[in-house]
PDB file of C-alpha atoms in Angstrom:
ATOM      1  CA  MET A   1      23.816 -23.693  23.446  1.00 88.00           C
ATOM      2  CA  ASN A   2      23.170 -26.829  25.904  1.00 92.00           C
ATOM      3  CA  GLU A   3      21.828 -30.679  25.355  1.00 92.00           C
ATOM      4  CA  GLN A   4      18.703 -29.966  26.635  1.00 92.00           C
ATOM      5  CA  ASP A   5      17.540 -26.770  24.550  1.00 91.00           C
ATOM      6  CA  PHE A   6      18.711 -28.711  21.881  1.00 93.00           C
ATOM      7  CA  GLN A   7      16.114 -32.009  22.548  1.00 92.00           C
ATOM      8  CA  ASN A   8      13.837 -28.974  22.925  1.00 90.00           C
ATOM      9  CA  LEU A   9      14.846 -27.435  19.716  1.00 89.00           C
ATOM     10  CA  VAL A  10      14.316 -30.384  17.339  1.00 91.00           C
ATOM     11  CA  ARG A  11      11.266 -32.084  19.149  1.00 88.00           C
ATOM     12  CA  ASP A  12       9.231 -30.823  16.474  1.00 81.00           C
ATOM     13  CA  THR A  13      11.541 -30.797  13.366  1.00 87.00           C
ATOM     14  CA  ASN A  14      11.074 -33.868  11.344  1.00 89.00           C
ATOM     15  CA  LEU A  15      14.943 -34.209  10.549  1.00 92.00           C
ATOM     16  CA  SER A  16      15.804 -37.221  10.679  1.00 93.00           C
ATOM     17  CA  GLN A  17      18.048 -39.137  13.384  1.00 94.00           C
ATOM     18  CA  ASN A  18      20.810 -38.048  11.106  1.00 95.00           C
ATOM     19  CA  SER A  19      20.463 -34.765  10.435  1.00 94.00           C
ATOM     20  CA  ARG A  20      19.962 -34.141  13.968  1.00 94.00           C
ATOM     21  CA  GLU A  21      23.019 -35.442  14.998  1.00 95.00           C
ATOM     22  CA  ALA A  22      24.299 -33.100  12.284  1.00 95.00           C
ATOM     23  CA  ALA A  23      22.192 -30.239  13.818  1.00 94.00           C
ATOM     24  CA  ARG A  24      23.248 -31.294  17.271  1.00 95.00           C
ATOM     25  CA  LEU A  25      27.046 -30.948  16.355  1.00 96.00           C
ATOM     26  CA  VAL A  26      26.475 -28.084  14.366  1.00 94.00           C
ATOM     27  CA  PHE A  27      24.328 -26.153  18.192  1.00 94.00           C
ATOM     28  CA  VAL A  28      25.734 -28.308  20.643  1.00 94.00           C
ATOM     29  CA  GLU A  29      29.064 -28.801  19.824  1.00 94.00           C
ATOM     30  CA  GLY A  30      30.365 -25.647  18.175  1.00 94.00           C
ATOM     31  CA  TRP A  31      31.346 -27.874  15.369  1.00 95.00           C
ATOM     32  CA  SER A  32      31.403 -25.877  11.133  1.00 95.00           C
ATOM     33  CA  GLN A  33      29.159 -26.278   9.091  1.00 94.00           C
ATOM     34  CA  THR A  34      30.918 -28.219   6.972  1.00 94.00           C
ATOM     35  CA  ASP A  35      32.748 -30.074   9.633  1.00 96.00           C
ATOM     36  CA  ALA A  36      29.769 -31.558  10.231  1.00 95.00           C
ATOM     37  CA  GLY A  37      28.395 -32.266   7.110  1.00 95.00           C
ATOM     38  CA  ALA A  38      31.394 -34.388   6.283  1.00 96.00           C
ATOM     39  CA  GLU A  39      31.373 -35.951   9.099  1.00 95.00           C
ATOM     40  CA  LEU A  40      28.473 -37.153   8.483  1.00 95.00           C
ATOM     41  CA  GLY A  41      28.046 -37.345   4.647  1.00 96.00           C
ATOM     42  CA  LEU A  42      25.559 -35.044   3.829  1.00 95.00           C
ATOM     43  CA  SER A  43      26.570 -32.372   1.580  1.00 95.00           C
ATOM     44  CA  LYS A  44      26.733 -28.330   2.190  1.00 93.00           C
ATOM     45  CA  GLN A  45      23.398 -27.983   0.429  1.00 94.00           C
ATOM     46  CA  ARG A  46      21.608 -30.825   3.316  1.00 94.00           C
ATOM     47  CA  MET A  47      23.846 -28.444   5.778  1.00 95.00           C
ATOM     48  CA  THR A  48      22.246 -25.803   4.521  1.00 93.00           C
ATOM     49  CA  GLN A  49      19.016 -26.936   4.749  1.00 94.00           C
ATOM     50  CA  ILE A  50      19.571 -28.325   8.462  1.00 94.00           C
ATOM     51  CA  VAL A  51      20.501 -24.994  10.220  1.00 93.00           C
ATOM     52  CA  LYS A  52      17.586 -23.333   8.181  1.00 91.00           C
ATOM     53  CA  VAL A  53      14.717 -25.434   9.832  1.00 91.00           C
ATOM     54  CA  LEU A  54      16.301 -25.044  13.279  1.00 90.00           C
ATOM     55  CA  ARG A  55      17.175 -21.724  12.995  1.00 88.00           C
ATOM     56  CA  THR A  56      12.672 -21.301  11.847  1.00 85.00           C
ATOM     57  CA  ALA A  57      12.009 -23.527  14.946  1.00 86.00           C
ATOM     58  CA  GLU A  58      14.466 -21.481  17.525  1.00 86.00           C
ATOM     59  CA  GLN A  59      12.904 -17.933  16.648  1.00 83.00           C
ATOM     60  CA  LYS A  60       9.011 -19.924  16.460  1.00 82.00           C
ATOM     61  CA  GLN A  61       9.888 -20.636  20.100  1.00 82.00           C
ATOM     62  CA  LYS A  62      10.641 -17.199  21.187  1.00 81.00           C
ATOM     63  CA  ASP A  63       7.828 -15.630  19.439  1.00 76.00           C
ATOM     64  CA  GLU A  64       5.416 -18.128  20.947  1.00 79.00           C
ATOM     65  CA  ALA A  65       6.625 -17.275  24.166  1.00 77.00           C
ATOM     66  CA  ASP A  66       6.987 -13.727  23.920  1.00 72.00           C
ATOM     67  CA  LEU A  67       3.266 -13.954  22.622  1.00 72.00           C
ATOM     68  CA  ALA A  68       2.487 -15.426  25.545  1.00 71.00           C
ATOM     69  CA  ALA A  69       4.203 -12.835  27.970  1.00 69.00           C
ATOM     70  CA  LEU A  70       1.709 -10.372  26.317  1.00 65.00           C
ATOM     71  CA  ARG A  71      -0.721 -11.987  26.411  1.00 64.00           C
ATOM     72  CA  HIS A  72       0.168 -12.151  29.697  1.00 65.00           C
ATOM     73  CA  GLY A  73       0.732  -8.704  30.701  1.00 61.00           C
ATOM     74  CA  ALA A  74       4.664  -9.397  31.177  1.00 58.00           C
ATOM     75  CA  PRO A  75       6.658  -6.067  30.075  1.00 57.00           C
ATOM     76  CA  ILE A  76       9.015  -6.933  26.998  1.00 52.00           C
ATOM     77  CA  PRO A  77      12.613  -7.162  28.181  1.00 55.00           C
ATOM     78  CA  SER A  78      14.008  -3.993  27.836  1.00 51.00           C
ATOM     79  CA  SER A  79      17.204  -6.357  25.594  1.00 46.00           C
ATOM     80  CA  THR A  80      14.856  -6.374  23.096  1.00 52.00           C
ATOM     81  CA  GLY A  81      14.529  -2.906  22.303  1.00 57.00           C
ATOM     82  CA  HIS A  82      11.384  -1.849  20.195  1.00 64.00           C
ATOM     83  CA  VAL A  83      11.569  -3.468  17.473  1.00 73.00           C
ATOM     84  CA  ALA A  84      10.960  -6.553  19.319  1.00 77.00           C
ATOM     85  CA  ALA A  85       7.097  -5.172  20.551  1.00 81.00           C
ATOM     86  CA  LEU A  86       6.418  -4.026  17.746  1.00 83.00           C
ATOM     87  CA  GLU A  87       7.489  -7.904  15.810  1.00 86.00           C
ATOM     88  CA  ALA A  88       5.263  -8.659  19.050  1.00 87.00           C
ATOM     89  CA  SER A  89       2.179  -6.703  17.706  1.00 87.00           C
ATOM     90  CA  TYR A  90       2.343  -7.533  13.718  1.00 90.00           C
ATOM     91  CA  ALA A  91       1.878 -11.000  15.788  1.00 91.00           C
ATOM     92  CA  VAL A  92      -0.632 -10.672  17.380  1.00 92.00           C
ATOM     93  CA  ALA A  93      -2.661  -8.625  15.257  1.00 92.00           C
ATOM     94  CA  VAL A  94      -1.976 -11.738  12.314  1.00 91.00           C
ATOM     95  CA  LYS A  95      -3.499 -13.702  15.247  1.00 92.00           C
ATOM     96  CA  ALA A  96      -6.452 -11.590  15.272  1.00 91.00           C
ATOM     97  CA  ALA A  97      -6.863 -12.131  11.356  1.00 91.00           C
ATOM     98  CA  ARG A  98      -7.032 -15.735  12.102  1.00 90.00           C
ATOM     99  CA  GLU A  99      -8.899 -15.779  14.602  1.00 91.00           C
ATOM    100  CA  ALA A 100     -11.626 -13.190  11.964  1.00 90.00           C
ATOM    101  CA  TYR A 101     -10.951 -16.062   9.190  1.00 89.00           C
ATOM    102  CA  GLY A 102      -9.445 -18.679   9.650  1.00 88.00           C
ATOM    103  CA  ASP A 103      -6.151 -20.383   8.768  1.00 84.00           C
ATOM    104  CA  GLU A 104      -5.968 -19.028   5.108  1.00 86.00           C
ATOM    105  CA  ALA A 105      -6.516 -15.634   5.551  1.00 87.00           C
ATOM    106  CA  TYR A 106      -5.319 -13.717   3.628  1.00 92.00           C
ATOM    107  CA  ILE A 107      -2.652 -11.574   5.269  1.00 92.00           C
ATOM    108  CA  GLN A 108      -0.836  -8.769   3.483  1.00 92.00           C
ATOM    109  CA  THR A 109       1.138  -5.445   4.317  1.00 89.00           C
ATOM    110  CA  PRO A 110      -0.255  -2.238   2.566  1.00 90.00           C
ATOM    111  CA  LYS A 111       2.069  -1.338  -0.111  1.00 87.00           C
ATOM    112  CA  VAL A 112       3.470   1.744  -0.401  1.00 81.00           C
ATOM    113  CA  ASP A 113       1.751   3.478  -3.092  1.00 86.00           C
ATOM    114  CA  GLY A 114      -1.523   1.871  -3.158  1.00 91.00           C
ATOM    115  CA  LYS A 115      -5.111   1.838  -1.424  1.00 94.00           C
ATOM    116  CA  SER A 116      -7.020  -0.523   0.557  1.00 95.00           C
ATOM    117  CA  MET A 117     -11.024  -0.159   1.486  1.00 95.00           C
ATOM    118  CA  GLY A 118     -12.685  -2.118   4.257  1.00 95.00           C
ATOM    119  CA  ASP A 119     -13.303  -2.417   7.980  1.00 95.00           C
ATOM    120  CA  VAL A 120     -11.218  -1.958  11.074  1.00 96.00           C
ATOM    121  CA  ILE A 121     -11.691  -5.583  12.910  1.00 95.00           C
ATOM    122  CA  ALA A 122      -8.686  -5.041  15.112  1.00 94.00           C
ATOM    123  CA  ARG A 123      -5.807  -3.177  16.454  1.00 94.00           C
ATOM    124  CA  THR A 124      -2.554  -4.029  18.827  1.00 91.00           C
ATOM    125  CA  ASP A 125      -0.605  -1.697  20.794  1.00 88.00           C
ATOM    126  CA  PHE A 126       1.438  -1.107  17.284  1.00 91.00           C
ATOM    127  CA  HIS A 127      -1.076  -2.209  14.576  1.00 93.00           C
ATOM    128  CA  LEU A 128      -4.501  -2.139  12.828  1.00 95.00           C
ATOM    129  CA  VAL A 129      -6.107  -4.798  10.829  1.00 96.00           C
ATOM    130  CA  GLN A 130      -8.334  -4.198   8.101  1.00 96.00           C
ATOM    131  CA  SER A 131     -10.559  -5.945   6.270  1.00 96.00           C
ATOM    132  CA  VAL A 132     -10.489  -5.529   2.660  1.00 95.00           C
ATOM    133  CA  GLY A 133     -12.679  -9.226   0.980  1.00 91.00           C
ATOM    134  CA  ARG A 134     -12.693 -11.867  -0.055  1.00 89.00           C
ATOM    135  CA  GLY A 135     -10.802 -13.356   3.710  1.00 89.00           C
ATOM    136  CA  ALA A 136      -7.700 -11.106   3.112  1.00 94.00           C
ATOM    137  CA  VAL A 137      -6.415  -8.644   5.580  1.00 95.00           C
ATOM    138  CA  VAL A 138      -3.940  -5.565   5.578  1.00 96.00           C
ATOM    139  CA  VAL A 139      -1.879  -4.629   8.409  1.00 95.00           C
ATOM    140  CA  HIS A 140      -1.263  -0.889   8.756  1.00 94.00           C
ATOM    141  CA  GLU A 141       1.068   0.135  11.049  1.00 92.00           C
ATOM    142  CA  LEU A 142      -0.152   3.888  13.315  1.00 91.00           C
ATOM    143  CA  ALA A 143       3.109   4.875  12.801  1.00 89.00           C
ATOM    144  CA  LYS A 144       2.348   5.278  10.137  1.00 91.00           C
ATOM    145  CA  LEU A 145      -1.369   6.796  10.236  1.00 93.00           C
ATOM    146  CA  ASP A 146      -2.756  10.181  10.184  1.00 93.00           C
ATOM    147  CA  ARG A 147      -4.819   8.799  12.754  1.00 93.00           C
ATOM    148  CA  VAL A 148      -6.084   5.599  14.127  1.00 93.00           C
ATOM    149  CA  PRO A 149     -10.342   4.863  13.179  1.00 93.00           C
ATOM    150  CA  ALA A 150     -11.860   2.760  15.108  1.00 93.00           C
ATOM    151  CA  ILE A 151     -12.576  -0.521  14.920  1.00 93.00           C
ATOM    152  CA  GLY A 152     -16.069  -1.405  12.518  1.00 93.00           C
ATOM    153  CA  LYS A 153     -14.897   1.812  11.288  1.00 94.00           C
ATOM    154  CA  SER A 154     -15.833   1.487   7.518  1.00 95.00           C
ATOM    155  CA  VAL A 155     -12.578   2.964   5.962  1.00 96.00           C
ATOM    156  CA  ALA A 156     -10.246   3.551   3.066  1.00 95.00           C
ATOM    157  CA  ILE A 157      -6.897   3.616   4.160  1.00 96.00           C
ATOM    158  CA  GLU A 158      -4.105   5.702   0.782  1.00 95.00           C
ATOM    159  CA  TYR A 159      -0.227   5.568   1.021  1.00 93.00           C
ATOM    160  CA  ARG A 160       2.275   8.968  -0.548  1.00 90.00           C
ATOM    161  CA  ASP A 161       5.706   7.906   0.089  1.00 83.00           C
ATOM    162  CA  GLY A 162       4.851   5.000   3.188  1.00 82.00           C
ATOM    163  CA  ARG A 163       2.571   7.319   5.128  1.00 90.00           C
ATOM    164  CA  GLY A 164      -1.238   6.016   5.168  1.00 93.00           C
ATOM    165  CA  THR A 165      -4.470   8.694   4.911  1.00 95.00           C
ATOM    166  CA  VAL A 166      -7.319   7.751   6.802  1.00 95.00           C
ATOM    167  CA  LEU A 167     -10.338   8.769   5.183  1.00 94.00           C
ATOM    168  CA  ASP A 168     -14.116   7.705   6.058  1.00 88.00           C
ATOM    169  CA  GLN A 169     -15.179   5.357   2.918  1.00 78.00           C
ATOM    170  CA  GLN A 170     -18.875   7.533   2.734  1.00 64.00           C
ATOM    171  CA  ARG A 171     -16.388  10.604   2.484  1.00 49.00           C
ATOM    172  CA  GLU A 172     -14.728   8.780  -0.353  1.00 42.00           C
ATOM    173  CA  LEU A 173     -17.071   7.758  -1.936  1.00 45.00           C
ATOM    174  CA  GLY A 174     -19.373  10.531  -1.440  1.00 46.00           C
ATOM    175  CA  ARG A 175     -15.678  12.895  -3.415  1.00 48.00           C
ATOM    176  CA  GLY A 176     -16.541   9.676  -6.147  1.00 48.00           C
ATOM    177  CA  GLY A 177     -19.712  10.731  -6.871  1.00 45.00           C
ATOM    178  CA  ARG A 178     -19.153  13.984  -7.272  1.00 42.00           C
ATOM    179  CA  GLY A 179     -17.021  13.494 -10.873  1.00 41.00           C
TER     180      GLY A 179
END
């Protein structure tokens, strides 16, 4: 990483000047964490924390750039492949949930052998966002569902062995009432 990229990366962190210098030695100069820590009097644990802060900031910058590109219709670079497209789709799904319920939205993934009930509030290229009440949403991968319900539809999604079956909530309620 060059000096300018490093400065852009640490700009939004709360690292002290000493911690920034230690990170610069590792990320720009190529020093080991141990050597950089010894040079600046920082413990191994502190060096691990510093590197983690920078790796997290680096990933956040990458995710934001991917999301911005996706919003403007740019294709995802082929070098990042399907995983990046899936991650970008998930990021857009989370954004939709936060737009609907604010930053306090409780975002969940489906339980392996569980059920979620509620309205479909958004869909991305690879994900479905389902409101399950009290500001909580479940983000489902479309590839794991047997069918894709329309936005606004009230459904139950039941998982068995990692596969989701989509049921109209009215039909589901009707079945429960016949017992």
